[in-house]
Structure formats: C-alpha cells, structure tokens
Amino acid sequence: MSRRPLPLPLLVLLAGTFLSTLGDGVATLSLVLEAARTGPTWWVTEVYLAELLPPLLLAPLLGVLVDRTNAKRIWLAAVLVQAVLFAGAAATPFLHAQVLMLSLANVFAVASSAAGFKLVPAVAGTAGMERANSGLTAAMSLSTLIGPGLGAALFTAVGNAWLLGFNAATFVVVSLVIWGVVPGDRDERMSLSTSPFTGALDGLKVMWNSPVIRPLLPILAAVIFATSIEGVAGVFYLREITSSDTLYGFLLSAWALGALPGSLIGAWESVGRRHLAMVLGGAALMGSALLVEGLVPVAVVIAVAFVAGGFGNGAHNVGVRNVVHHHVPAEMQGRAWAYFRVLVNTCVALGFLLGTPGVVFDARTAILSSGALALLATAFAVWRLRRAGLLRRVPATVA
C-alpha cells in the first residue's frame, strides 16, 4: 500500500461522503421503521421502491447532462435540491408524502452520483484511483456501520421527522464541501443546438462494447437481484428474531462492520488492481452470509455471518467502481455510471418485490433463495469469465 498521505481535498470529500451517507441511512431507516410500525407489509416495500423506481426513466438524460455540461455545478445543484426535499419531508406528518419527497430526492441523487463518480479522479490527485475508490467506499461503510443502530435508537426516541431534517442538513454541508474542494470541468459545455437526447444511449453502448464490462454486466445483475431479495424480507425476519428495533439496527451494523475493512483492502496495490477477483470474491461472501442468515435464525450467528458478508460487499463495491473507472473513457463516465445505477435500481426493485413476504415466499424462504441464487450466479461468473480469460489481472486501461 502506498504510504503517501491522502490529499486534503480527498480527505474533505471522504468526510462529506461519510456525513451524507449517514444522513441518508438514518432517514431511510426511519421511514422503513415507521412504515413497518404503522402499516401493512407493502408499505415497507413502498419505501424501498420509492428510492429505486423514479430515477429509472430520467437516469440516461441525467448522465448526458453530467458528461456534457459542468459536472461540478450539476452535483452542487442536485444536493441542494435534495436538501430542500428532505426539509419538506421533515415538515409533513404524512408518511406517504414523506415517501414522495424521498422518491423525488432520489431522482436528483442519480445526477449527484454520476457527477461525483466522474469527478473522483480530479479530486484523487496523487492518491490514485484505487485508493480514492477504496476510501470513498470505506467512508460509506463507516456511515452504515453507525447509521442503523443510531437511526433505530433515535427513531425510538424522537420519531422520523427529526431524522429527515438531519438528512436535509447533511446535504447543505455536502454542498459546501463540493463548492470548496471539487475542481470544475470548465472545458465541457453542451451546445445549445444539440438535443439533450443525443448521446443518451452512449453510456450503455460504451459498457456493452467493453470486452471486460460486457460479460460482467449480466452477472452483476444476477448477483444484485439475488442479494436484494433479502432486503424487504430481512426487515420482518430480523425484527422477529431480535424483537427490538434497536437490536435490529445494531444487527444491520454488523454487515457494515465487515464492509469497512472489505473496502480498505482495495487500497492495497496488490489487491486493488485485481478488480474482477474483488467483484467475484465479494459476491461469494455475500451469498454465503445470506444463506447462513436463513439457515440459522440465531442473532449472534447471523451477526458473525453479516461481518463476513459485509467484508465481501465492501470489496465487491470497490471492484465494480474500479472496473468502470478503468474501462470507460473519462468523457463517458457520467453516462456509464448513470446506466449502471439504472441496472442496480432495476434489479434491486425486482428483488425487493420478490422478497416481500406473501408475494411469493415467506420471509425465511425468500432469504434462503437470496443466498442460494447469489452463490449460483457467482459460480457461473467464475466459469464464464475464466473461459473468457478475464480472471487474470485485468490491465487498468480504457477499453
């Protein structure tokens, strides 16, 4: 691992990422718990789908906007709008109105995510891409380590309105971080004579034409879908095991506890450049953890399994970010990442629907299916990518 200190702009961005992810985590958890407490099971699914479905139609256009205008300004504007929306959610006592605000905020989250992904190389500086992606994923993992337990305890103490307001405040802080430390991309402007629809499909095309990313996409889709089946089912299954919202939140934190070191191994040069090994090894650990969760309904055993699964999740996420950064040209990364978010949101939404207790399975059967499908998808991936000769160290060059 390089011993050079991280540059100050990257350290500030890592702190902002931690705070923003913490705010998002406690806000969403508060809505999930409120829905589980006051309504039927599908209200929980509603909260999760509100995060996923609205951005799908607009994501390609938002990716174009990021790539062909000033990405810093788009990022700054998006987080400020999200601050306003979460402030509005905090001000209303109606759950479904709060969920509507959440869904609108997540449309703008697509733009901020794509812009942030595109500008990471400029902020990383001498630290290098692998260390920057590792640090960002670790910051998100740390926030999810703290967030569930903190969010569940605060929800019990003060309710969800205060947590939604806290999230609004974190977006204001993040806007100051973006304004202060992120360099602009002054050379990129959209011509007024160019249709905003022009190039909307380019993000999908560039990934599909990559000899590294193309065979990986359907495998990633399968793993994301499989692991997402646990999402809604786990709310009911784990709350029944723990019999406490606070203990449920701390059990979720076990996953993030593993994700933190899993993210940090991406900063080791010998590991960080083995992108596909991180992606596939991480997926195998996640699937194994979910299978243990369903097989052994004991909180302590699940907590240990979640630490291992979280480690895999952290490594997997860093590997995916590195693959896209290294095999998509810089001028296309906003569109490519927006389309990847479409893939993620679609698969997660389908997984949440299938995993809703009573739709197809009961909660425990859904979780068992989640782990088994993830392991099968990973085994197929190893066979498929080995045949393609891609499991050797993939050169860190743009395809």
Short mmCIF file of C-alpha atoms in Angstrom, two decimals:
data_model
loop_
_atom_site.label_atom_id
_atom_site.label_comp_id
_atom_site.label_asym_id
_atom_site.label_seq_id
_atom_site.Cartn_x
_atom_site.Cartn_y
_atom_site.Cartn_z
CA MET A 1 0.00 0.00 0.00
CA SER A 2 1.28 3.47 -0.80
CA ARG A 3 2.41 5.43 2.27
CA ARG A 4 1.79 8.85 0.71
CA PRO A 5 -0.79 10.84 2.69
CA LEU A 6 -4.14 11.43 1.05
CA PRO A 7 -4.50 14.96 -0.38
CA LEU A 8 -6.60 17.37 1.67
CA PRO A 9 -9.41 17.75 -0.94
CA LEU A 10 -9.90 13.98 -0.97
CA LEU A 11 -9.94 13.81 2.84
CA VAL A 12 -12.60 16.53 2.97
CA LEU A 13 -14.64 14.72 0.32
CA LEU A 14 -14.39 11.48 2.31
CA ALA A 15 -15.71 13.29 5.39
CA GLY A 16 -18.58 14.76 3.36
CA THR A 17 -19.38 11.35 1.90
CA PHE A 18 -19.49 9.83 5.37
CA LEU A 19 -21.86 12.51 6.66
CA SER A 20 -24.14 12.37 3.62
CA THR A 21 -24.41 8.58 3.65
CA LEU A 22 -25.07 8.63 7.39
CA GLY A 23 -27.89 11.10 6.90
CA ASP A 24 -29.41 9.10 4.04
CA GLY A 25 -29.17 5.90 6.04
CA VAL A 26 -30.90 7.14 9.18
CA ALA A 27 -33.57 8.94 7.14
CA THR A 28 -34.46 5.90 5.05
CA LEU A 29 -34.36 3.58 8.07
CA SER A 30 -36.72 5.90 9.92
CA LEU A 31 -39.22 5.69 7.06
CA VAL A 32 -38.88 1.89 6.89
CA LEU A 33 -39.49 1.54 10.62
CA GLU A 34 -42.41 3.96 10.53
CA ALA A 35 -43.95 2.00 7.65
CA ALA A 36 -43.41 -1.32 9.44
CA ARG A 37 -44.90 0.09 12.64
CA THR A 38 -48.00 1.74 11.22
CA GLY A 39 -48.99 -0.08 8.04
CA PRO A 40 -49.23 -3.35 6.12
CA THR A 41 -46.11 -5.12 4.78
CA TRP A 42 -46.33 -3.47 1.37
CA TRP A 43 -45.75 -0.05 2.96
CA VAL A 44 -42.16 -1.14 3.65
CA THR A 45 -41.83 -2.19 0.01
CA GLU A 46 -43.22 1.22 -0.98
CA VAL A 47 -40.41 2.99 0.86
CA TYR A 48 -37.74 0.88 -0.82
CA LEU A 49 -39.28 1.20 -4.29
CA ALA A 50 -39.57 4.97 -3.87
CA GLU A 51 -35.79 5.05 -3.72
CA LEU A 52 -35.40 2.96 -6.85
CA LEU A 53 -38.09 3.41 -9.48
CA PRO A 54 -38.46 7.17 -10.15
CA PRO A 55 -34.84 7.67 -11.26
CA LEU A 56 -35.01 4.92 -13.89
CA LEU A 57 -36.59 6.93 -16.71
CA LEU A 58 -34.50 10.07 -16.18
CA ALA A 59 -31.12 8.49 -15.45
CA PRO A 60 -29.90 8.35 -19.10
CA LEU A 61 -30.68 12.05 -19.63
CA LEU A 62 -29.08 12.98 -16.32
CA GLY A 63 -25.95 11.09 -17.33
CA VAL A 64 -25.76 13.10 -20.56
CA LEU A 65 -26.19 16.31 -18.59
CA VAL A 66 -23.28 15.40 -16.31
CA ASP A 67 -20.95 14.46 -19.17
CA ARG A 68 -21.75 17.37 -21.45
CA THR A 69 -22.12 20.28 -19.07
CA ASN A 70 -20.31 21.39 -15.91
CA ALA A 71 -20.39 18.31 -13.67
CA LYS A 72 -19.48 20.28 -10.54
CA ARG A 73 -22.43 22.62 -10.98
CA ILE A 74 -24.78 19.71 -11.60
CA TRP A 75 -23.51 17.99 -8.45
CA LEU A 76 -23.89 21.14 -6.38
CA ALA A 77 -27.40 21.89 -7.66
CA ALA A 78 -28.55 18.29 -7.14
CA VAL A 79 -27.51 18.11 -3.49
CA LEU A 80 -29.14 21.48 -2.73
CA VAL A 81 -32.43 20.30 -4.23
CA GLN A 82 -32.16 17.12 -2.15
CA ALA A 83 -31.70 19.29 0.96
CA VAL A 84 -34.91 21.16 0.16
CA LEU A 85 -36.86 17.95 -0.46
CA PHE A 86 -35.79 16.31 2.80
CA ALA A 87 -36.60 19.52 4.67
CA GLY A 88 -40.07 19.32 3.14
CA ALA A 89 -40.37 15.68 4.18
CA ALA A 90 -39.46 16.62 7.76
CA ALA A 91 -42.16 19.27 7.78
CA THR A 92 -45.05 16.96 6.87
CA PRO A 93 -46.53 14.36 9.25
CA PHE A 94 -47.91 12.17 6.47
CA LEU A 95 -45.87 9.05 5.68
CA HIS A 96 -46.86 8.78 2.03
CA ALA A 97 -45.96 12.45 1.46
CA GLN A 98 -42.58 11.81 3.05
CA VAL A 99 -42.09 8.82 0.76
CA LEU A 100 -42.96 11.02 -2.25
CA MET A 101 -40.28 13.52 -1.20
CA LEU A 102 -37.83 10.63 -0.85
CA SER A 103 -38.58 9.45 -4.37
CA LEU A 104 -38.04 12.92 -5.85
CA ALA A 105 -34.79 13.31 -3.94
CA ASN A 106 -33.54 10.07 -5.40
CA VAL A 107 -34.09 11.34 -8.93
CA PHE A 108 -31.59 14.10 -8.18
CA ALA A 109 -29.37 11.54 -6.43
CA VAL A 110 -28.75 9.95 -9.84
CA ALA A 111 -27.26 13.22 -11.10
CA SER A 112 -25.17 13.78 -7.96
CA SER A 113 -23.92 10.17 -8.01
CA ALA A 114 -22.91 10.36 -11.69
CA ALA A 115 -21.22 13.73 -11.23
CA GLY A 116 -19.40 12.54 -8.12
CA PHE A 117 -18.21 9.39 -9.85
CA LYS A 118 -16.97 11.40 -12.83
CA LEU A 119 -15.05 13.93 -10.71
CA VAL A 120 -13.40 11.46 -8.33
CA PRO A 121 -10.21 11.27 -10.47
CA ALA A 122 -9.78 15.04 -10.30
CA VAL A 123 -10.16 15.04 -6.51
CA ALA A 124 -7.98 11.94 -6.03
CA GLY A 125 -4.88 13.63 -7.40
CA THR A 126 -1.69 11.80 -6.47
CA ALA A 127 -3.57 9.31 -4.31
CA GLY A 128 -4.61 7.32 -7.38
CA MET A 129 -7.94 5.86 -8.41
CA GLU A 130 -7.80 2.65 -6.37
CA ARG A 131 -7.08 4.47 -3.10
CA ALA A 132 -9.77 7.07 -3.79
CA ASN A 133 -12.43 4.46 -4.54
CA SER A 134 -11.34 2.43 -1.54
CA GLY A 135 -11.56 5.48 0.71
CA LEU A 136 -14.97 6.51 -0.59
CA THR A 137 -16.39 3.02 -0.16
CA ALA A 138 -14.88 2.84 3.32
CA ALA A 139 -16.47 6.17 4.25
CA MET A 140 -19.85 4.86 3.15
CA SER A 141 -19.27 1.62 5.03
CA LEU A 142 -18.37 3.50 8.21
CA SER A 143 -21.58 5.52 7.97
CA THR A 144 -23.65 2.37 7.51
CA LEU A 145 -21.84 0.84 10.48
CA ILE A 146 -23.00 3.69 12.70
CA GLY A 147 -26.27 4.54 10.95
CA PRO A 148 -28.60 1.57 11.61
CA GLY A 149 -28.05 1.40 15.35
CA LEU A 150 -28.03 5.18 15.74
CA GLY A 151 -31.02 5.62 13.44
CA ALA A 152 -33.10 2.94 15.16
CA ALA A 153 -32.34 4.35 18.60
CA LEU A 154 -33.13 7.93 17.53
CA PHE A 155 -36.29 6.79 15.78
CA THR A 156 -37.45 5.22 19.02
CA ALA A 157 -36.57 8.40 20.92
CA VAL A 158 -37.69 11.24 18.63
CA GLY A 159 -39.53 9.80 15.59
CA ASN A 160 -38.72 10.16 11.92
CA ALA A 161 -39.26 13.90 11.34
CA TRP A 162 -36.06 14.86 13.18
CA LEU A 163 -34.05 12.28 11.22
CA LEU A 164 -35.39 13.58 7.90
CA GLY A 165 -34.41 17.09 8.97
CA PHE A 166 -30.94 15.90 9.93
CA ASN A 167 -30.52 14.46 6.44
CA ALA A 168 -31.51 17.81 4.92
CA ALA A 169 -28.78 19.48 6.98
CA THR A 170 -26.16 16.97 5.82
CA PHE A 171 -26.89 17.87 2.19
CA VAL A 172 -26.23 21.53 2.98
CA VAL A 173 -22.85 20.57 4.46
CA VAL A 174 -22.04 18.42 1.42
CA SER A 175 -22.84 21.33 -0.89
CA LEU A 176 -20.18 23.38 0.94
CA VAL A 177 -17.70 20.50 0.52
CA ILE A 178 -18.37 20.30 -3.22
CA TRP A 179 -18.08 24.05 -3.62
CA GLY A 180 -14.85 24.21 -1.66
CA VAL A 181 -12.74 21.21 -2.73
CA VAL A 182 -14.03 19.78 -6.02
CA PRO A 183 -12.41 21.21 -9.16
CA GLY A 184 -14.70 22.15 -12.03
CA ASP A 185 -14.62 20.77 -15.55
CA ARG A 186 -14.64 24.05 -17.43
CA ASP A 187 -13.83 22.50 -20.81
CA GLU A 188 -17.15 20.65 -21.07
CA ARG A 189 -20.25 22.53 -22.24
CA MET A 190 -23.40 21.39 -24.02
CA SER A 191 -24.09 23.13 -27.29
CA LEU A 192 -27.47 24.88 -27.28
CA SER A 193 -28.10 23.47 -30.75
CA THR A 194 -27.62 19.89 -29.53
CA SER A 195 -30.62 17.87 -28.45
CA PRO A 196 -30.35 16.73 -24.83
CA PHE A 197 -31.42 13.27 -26.04
CA THR A 198 -28.32 13.00 -28.24
CA GLY A 199 -25.94 10.51 -26.68
CA ALA A 200 -28.42 9.26 -24.09
CA LEU A 201 -27.66 5.67 -25.07
CA ASP A 202 -23.89 6.14 -25.19
CA GLY A 203 -23.37 5.13 -21.57
CA LEU A 204 -24.97 1.75 -22.25
CA LYS A 205 -23.11 1.34 -25.53
CA VAL A 206 -19.68 2.04 -24.09
CA MET A 207 -20.15 -0.55 -21.35
CA TRP A 208 -21.61 -3.11 -23.74
CA ASN A 209 -18.69 -2.64 -26.16
CA SER A 210 -16.08 -3.12 -23.44
CA PRO A 211 -14.55 -6.63 -23.55
CA VAL A 212 -14.22 -6.51 -19.75
CA ILE A 213 -17.53 -4.93 -18.70
CA ARG A 214 -19.84 -6.64 -21.21
CA PRO A 215 -19.54 -10.21 -19.85
CA LEU A 216 -19.69 -8.83 -16.31
CA LEU A 217 -22.98 -6.91 -16.63
CA PRO A 218 -25.45 -9.84 -16.66
CA ILE A 219 -23.55 -11.48 -13.80
CA LEU A 220 -23.68 -8.29 -11.75
CA ALA A 221 -27.39 -8.03 -12.49
CA ALA A 222 -27.97 -11.56 -11.22
CA VAL A 223 -25.97 -11.01 -8.02
CA ILE A 224 -27.66 -7.67 -7.29
CA PHE A 225 -31.10 -9.18 -7.86
CA ALA A 226 -30.35 -12.21 -5.70
CA THR A 227 -28.95 -10.28 -2.74
CA SER A 228 -31.78 -7.73 -2.92
CA ILE A 229 -34.40 -10.40 -2.29
CA GLU A 230 -33.23 -10.31 1.33
CA GLY A 231 -33.88 -6.56 1.60
CA VAL A 232 -37.58 -6.39 2.47
CA ALA A 233 -37.76 -9.96 3.77
CA GLY A 234 -34.95 -9.22 6.19
CA VAL A 235 -36.86 -6.35 7.79
CA PHE A 236 -39.53 -8.74 9.04
CA TYR A 237 -37.32 -11.80 9.59
CA LEU A 238 -34.64 -9.99 11.59
CA ARG A 239 -37.07 -7.88 13.61
CA GLU A 240 -38.84 -11.09 14.64
CA ILE A 241 -35.54 -12.63 15.73
CA THR A 242 -34.37 -9.57 17.68
CA SER A 243 -37.81 -8.44 18.98
CA SER A 244 -36.42 -4.88 19.13
CA ASP A 245 -35.94 -2.12 16.56
CA THR A 246 -32.74 -1.04 18.30
CA LEU A 247 -31.24 -4.54 18.29
CA TYR A 248 -32.35 -4.92 14.68
CA GLY A 249 -30.43 -1.76 13.81
CA PHE A 250 -27.30 -2.98 15.56
CA LEU A 251 -27.55 -6.33 13.77
CA LEU A 252 -27.56 -4.48 10.45
CA SER A 253 -24.46 -2.64 11.63
CA ALA A 254 -22.59 -5.97 11.72
CA TRP A 255 -22.73 -6.00 7.91
CA ALA A 256 -21.20 -2.54 7.78
CA LEU A 257 -18.57 -3.58 10.34
CA GLY A 258 -17.27 -6.08 7.81
CA ALA A 259 -17.71 -3.71 4.88
CA LEU A 260 -15.22 -1.23 6.33
CA PRO A 261 -12.11 -3.48 6.13
CA GLY A 262 -13.51 -5.00 2.93
CA SER A 263 -13.44 -1.54 1.37
CA LEU A 264 -9.98 -0.71 2.68
CA ILE A 265 -8.29 -3.72 1.09
CA GLY A 266 -8.87 -2.03 -2.24
CA ALA A 267 -6.18 0.47 -1.25
CA TRP A 268 -3.56 -2.32 -1.27
CA GLU A 269 -1.95 -2.19 -4.67
CA SER A 270 -1.55 -5.97 -4.91
CA VAL A 271 -5.28 -6.44 -4.25
CA GLY A 272 -6.82 -3.23 -5.56
CA ARG A 273 -5.77 -3.87 -9.15
CA ARG A 274 -7.37 -7.31 -9.21
CA HIS A 275 -10.74 -5.81 -9.94
CA LEU A 276 -12.62 -8.90 -11.05
CA ALA A 277 -11.32 -11.01 -8.17
CA MET A 278 -12.70 -8.40 -5.76
CA VAL A 279 -16.05 -8.35 -7.56
CA LEU A 280 -16.49 -12.14 -7.61
CA GLY A 281 -14.94 -12.94 -4.23
CA GLY A 282 -17.11 -10.30 -2.63
CA ALA A 283 -20.25 -11.70 -4.25
CA ALA A 284 -19.43 -15.20 -2.95
CA LEU A 285 -19.07 -13.93 0.62
CA MET A 286 -22.37 -12.02 0.38
CA GLY A 287 -24.26 -15.06 -0.88
CA SER A 288 -22.77 -17.28 1.83
CA ALA A 289 -23.74 -14.81 4.57
CA LEU A 290 -27.35 -14.61 3.37
CA LEU A 291 -27.58 -18.39 3.22
CA VAL A 292 -26.37 -18.65 6.83
CA GLU A 293 -28.90 -15.98 7.84
CA GLY A 294 -31.75 -18.10 6.52
CA LEU A 295 -30.42 -21.42 7.79
CA VAL A 296 -29.58 -20.36 11.35
CA PRO A 297 -32.15 -17.95 12.89
CA VAL A 298 -29.88 -17.01 15.79
CA ALA A 299 -28.91 -13.35 16.14
CA VAL A 300 -25.30 -13.98 17.24
CA VAL A 301 -24.64 -16.40 14.35
CA ILE A 302 -26.22 -14.00 11.87
CA ALA A 303 -24.09 -11.15 13.21
CA VAL A 304 -20.90 -13.13 12.54
CA ALA A 305 -22.11 -14.09 9.07
CA PHE A 306 -23.01 -10.47 8.39
CA VAL A 307 -19.48 -9.34 9.23
CA ALA A 308 -18.15 -11.75 6.58
CA GLY A 309 -20.85 -10.76 4.10
CA GLY A 310 -20.17 -7.09 4.68
CA PHE A 311 -16.45 -7.64 4.05
CA GLY A 312 -17.38 -9.14 0.71
CA ASN A 313 -19.80 -6.30 -0.02
CA GLY A 314 -17.12 -3.68 0.57
CA ALA A 315 -14.58 -5.43 -1.67
CA HIS A 316 -17.24 -6.04 -4.33
CA ASN A 317 -18.25 -2.37 -4.47
CA VAL A 318 -14.67 -1.12 -4.76
CA GLY A 319 -14.00 -3.65 -7.53
CA VAL A 320 -17.04 -2.52 -9.52
CA ARG A 321 -16.09 1.16 -9.25
CA ASN A 322 -12.53 0.39 -10.37
CA VAL A 323 -13.72 -1.65 -13.35
CA VAL A 324 -15.92 1.18 -14.63
CA HIS A 325 -13.33 3.88 -13.98
CA HIS A 326 -10.57 1.98 -15.78
CA HIS A 327 -12.54 0.66 -18.74
CA VAL A 328 -14.77 3.62 -19.65
CA PRO A 329 -13.28 6.80 -21.17
CA ALA A 330 -13.40 9.80 -18.85
CA GLU A 331 -15.74 11.76 -21.11
CA MET A 332 -18.29 8.92 -20.92
CA GLN A 333 -18.15 8.08 -17.23
CA GLY A 334 -21.15 10.15 -16.17
CA ARG A 335 -23.41 8.40 -18.67
CA ALA A 336 -21.93 4.97 -17.96
CA TRP A 337 -22.39 5.32 -14.19
CA ALA A 338 -25.94 6.60 -14.65
CA TYR A 339 -26.78 3.49 -16.68
CA PHE A 340 -25.11 1.28 -14.11
CA ARG A 341 -27.35 2.87 -11.48
CA VAL A 342 -30.32 2.02 -13.73
CA LEU A 343 -29.17 -1.61 -13.76
CA VAL A 344 -28.74 -1.59 -9.98
CA ASN A 345 -32.09 0.08 -9.27
CA THR A 346 -33.98 -2.25 -11.62
CA CYS A 347 -32.50 -5.40 -10.14
CA VAL A 348 -32.91 -4.20 -6.57
CA ALA A 349 -36.54 -3.20 -7.19
CA LEU A 350 -37.32 -6.64 -8.63
CA GLY A 351 -35.55 -8.29 -5.71
CA PHE A 352 -37.50 -6.22 -3.18
CA LEU A 353 -40.79 -7.11 -4.85
CA LEU A 354 -40.00 -10.83 -4.91
CA GLY A 355 -38.74 -10.69 -1.33
CA THR A 356 -41.85 -9.02 0.09
CA PRO A 357 -43.37 -11.63 2.44
CA GLY A 358 -46.51 -13.12 0.96
CA VAL A 359 -45.86 -12.13 -2.66
CA VAL A 360 -44.17 -15.45 -3.47
CA PHE A 361 -42.41 -16.72 -0.34
CA ASP A 362 -42.46 -16.21 3.36
CA ALA A 363 -39.58 -14.13 4.75
CA ARG A 364 -37.26 -17.01 5.65
CA THR A 365 -37.71 -18.82 2.32
CA ALA A 366 -37.02 -15.56 0.49
CA ILE A 367 -33.74 -15.13 2.38
CA LEU A 368 -32.66 -18.72 1.68
CA SER A 369 -33.43 -18.17 -2.01
CA SER A 370 -31.44 -14.94 -1.93
CA GLY A 371 -28.26 -16.60 -0.68
CA ALA A 372 -28.56 -19.63 -2.93
CA LEU A 373 -29.14 -17.57 -6.09
CA ALA A 374 -26.21 -15.27 -5.30
CA LEU A 375 -23.87 -18.24 -4.91
CA LEU A 376 -25.11 -19.85 -8.14
CA ALA A 377 -24.64 -16.58 -10.03
CA THR A 378 -21.11 -16.24 -8.66
CA ALA A 379 -20.19 -19.81 -9.59
CA PHE A 380 -21.44 -19.22 -13.13
CA ALA A 381 -19.47 -15.97 -13.25
CA VAL A 382 -16.23 -17.72 -12.34
CA TRP A 383 -16.81 -20.32 -15.06
CA ARG A 384 -17.82 -17.71 -17.65
CA LEU A 385 -15.00 -15.24 -17.01
CA ARG A 386 -12.37 -17.96 -16.74
CA ARG A 387 -13.37 -19.24 -20.19
CA ALA A 388 -13.06 -15.68 -21.49
CA GLY A 389 -9.57 -15.40 -19.98
CA LEU A 390 -10.56 -12.43 -17.81
CA LEU A 391 -9.69 -13.75 -14.37
CA ARG A 392 -6.06 -12.92 -14.81
CA ARG A 393 -5.15 -9.43 -13.65
CA VAL A 394 -7.09 -7.13 -15.97
CA PRO A 395 -4.93 -4.25 -17.28
CA ALA A 396 -6.06 -0.92 -15.88
CA THR A 397 -6.65 0.68 -19.27
CA VAL A 398 -9.67 2.03 -21.05
CA ALA A 399 -11.19 -0.45 -23.46
#
